[in-house]
Amino acid sequence: MQFSLSEEQLMISDTVERLLDRKWDAASAAELTSSDVLESEVWQELKALGILGVALPESAGGGGMGARELSVLFRLFGRHQFKSPFMGSVVLAGTALSLAPPSALRDGLLEKLAAGDVSLAMAVLEGGARYDHLKVGLRAEARGNGFTLSGCKRVVMDAQVADHLLVSCLMPNQSGEGEGLALLALSRNAPGIRVESYTAFDGSALSTIFLDEVSFGREAILVDAENGTDVLNKVMSYGAFAAASETLGACEAAFEKTLDYMRVREQFDTPIAKFQALQHRASDLHADIEMLRSLVLGASENLAADDQSGYSDASAAMAMAVKVGDRVCCEAIQLHGGIGMTQELGIGRYLLRVNALSRIFGDATYHGDRYLSSVED
């Protein structure tokens, strides 16, 4: 397994790290939502540098890279507490478009996404489904030469600034026998679509999408009912992988800041870093982070190689990330003492983010079950 970064990955890491160091202040941006960042100077520079399309196909003007580069980016995002529409628009929707068969709609959206000229949102979760993207009740009803949709999608990331929504629904198979999951691309401003937005506790901009007799034709179908389940499984695996990578970055930064604090904070004229009990706690956290890093790196290698095990590895990494992220960030707050609870210090924002990711992409039990099911299959 390749543990060191390649020359290209180092260049991406150094470039984005310098940009975030110069232009992103997590404390002053605490009141912003992820959708607000779309208009920020940082986002515009990421667009100008071609970072937004780094993992999209070269045929569409992207960088043609993949999971390894996404992991590099999201570890940096986690370290710097950078929130943006990148996850929903580029990772989820971008992966869906990359896996969809060529069409005029798909190719046009993919080219605009790689250039940073369009924002997309992935609408797959529904009420009562918890984290399961395959529990879909939204059904396309045939009407004339097209179809209509009526229903609701929940926990949609950055839908309020999206130009198009990628919506999963049930549709008849081409054979006419039975039905399956399909994926559509609908304009956010299409008649019958209503977006109700709210802000999660970590600053993520989330929305509930209401669809009332929304009409569409076959040209809006990105992925048909025969292939939708496979595509959605892969898309959400990439999302879980990116979330695990971001959690890893948040843990690394929270742990490093905690060690720095322990070296300068004194009790009884002695740095608390010299107290054996605290050294043991820090050692346990270090071991947890290293285990998570190994799982994330393993998933990135298998996803990059398009190995089927990469998708189950992504769930294994996310299952570990949920537990490690919560533990490391809680311990970071406690080891800082009273100031760890203050908004001014900001160490608690790491905890907010890793917990938000687990509520959007799935908790440890959900991803553990997904991993075990894939191994058994």
PDB file of C-alpha atoms in Angstrom, residues 75-81 246-260 289 293 328-329 332 336 347 350:
ATOM      1  CA  ARG A  75      -8.309  15.734   5.491  1.00  0.00           C
ATOM      2  CA  LEU A  76      -7.323  19.366   4.910  1.00  0.00           C
ATOM      3  CA  PHE A  77     -10.949  20.461   5.074  1.00  0.00           C
ATOM      4  CA  GLY A  78     -11.292  18.651   8.389  1.00  0.00           C
ATOM      5  CA  ARG A  79      -8.108  20.187   9.766  1.00  0.00           C
ATOM      6  CA  HIS A  80      -9.128  23.732   8.842  1.00  0.00           C
ATOM      7  CA  GLN A  81     -12.833  23.352   9.655  1.00  0.00           C
ATOM      8  CA  GLU A 246     -12.650  14.685   6.885  1.00  0.00           C
ATOM      9  CA  THR A 247     -13.135  13.131  10.313  1.00  0.00           C
ATOM     10  CA  LEU A 248      -9.536  11.912  10.215  1.00  0.00           C
ATOM     11  CA  GLY A 249      -8.315  15.423   9.444  1.00  0.00           C
ATOM     12  CA  ALA A 250     -10.405  16.880  12.261  1.00  0.00           C
ATOM     13  CA  CYS A 251      -9.029  14.289  14.708  1.00  0.00           C
ATOM     14  CA  GLU A 252      -5.442  14.948  13.651  1.00  0.00           C
ATOM     15  CA  ALA A 253      -5.812  18.701  14.137  1.00  0.00           C
ATOM     16  CA  ALA A 254      -7.711  18.437  17.439  1.00  0.00           C
ATOM     17  CA  PHE A 255      -5.104  16.006  18.804  1.00  0.00           C
ATOM     18  CA  GLU A 256      -2.139  18.139  17.725  1.00  0.00           C
ATOM     19  CA  LYS A 257      -3.650  21.263  19.282  1.00  0.00           C
ATOM     20  CA  THR A 258      -4.321  19.335  22.477  1.00  0.00           C
ATOM     21  CA  LEU A 259      -0.717  18.111  22.692  1.00  0.00           C
ATOM     22  CA  ASP A 260       0.545  21.664  22.153  1.00  0.00           C
ATOM     23  CA  ILE A 289      -6.135   7.947  15.035  1.00  0.00           C
ATOM     24  CA  ARG A 293      -5.728   6.532   9.168  1.00  0.00           C
ATOM     25  CA  VAL A 328     -10.846  12.141  20.109  1.00  0.00           C
ATOM     26  CA  CYS A 329     -12.777  15.400  19.930  1.00  0.00           C
ATOM     27  CA  ALA A 332      -9.581  17.174  23.236  1.00  0.00           C
ATOM     28  CA  HIS A 336      -8.190  21.596  27.475  1.00  0.00           C
ATOM     29  CA  ILE A 347     -11.811  23.141  19.660  1.00  0.00           C
ATOM     30  CA  TYR A 350     -14.305  19.645  15.518  1.00  0.00           C
TER      31      TYR A 350
END
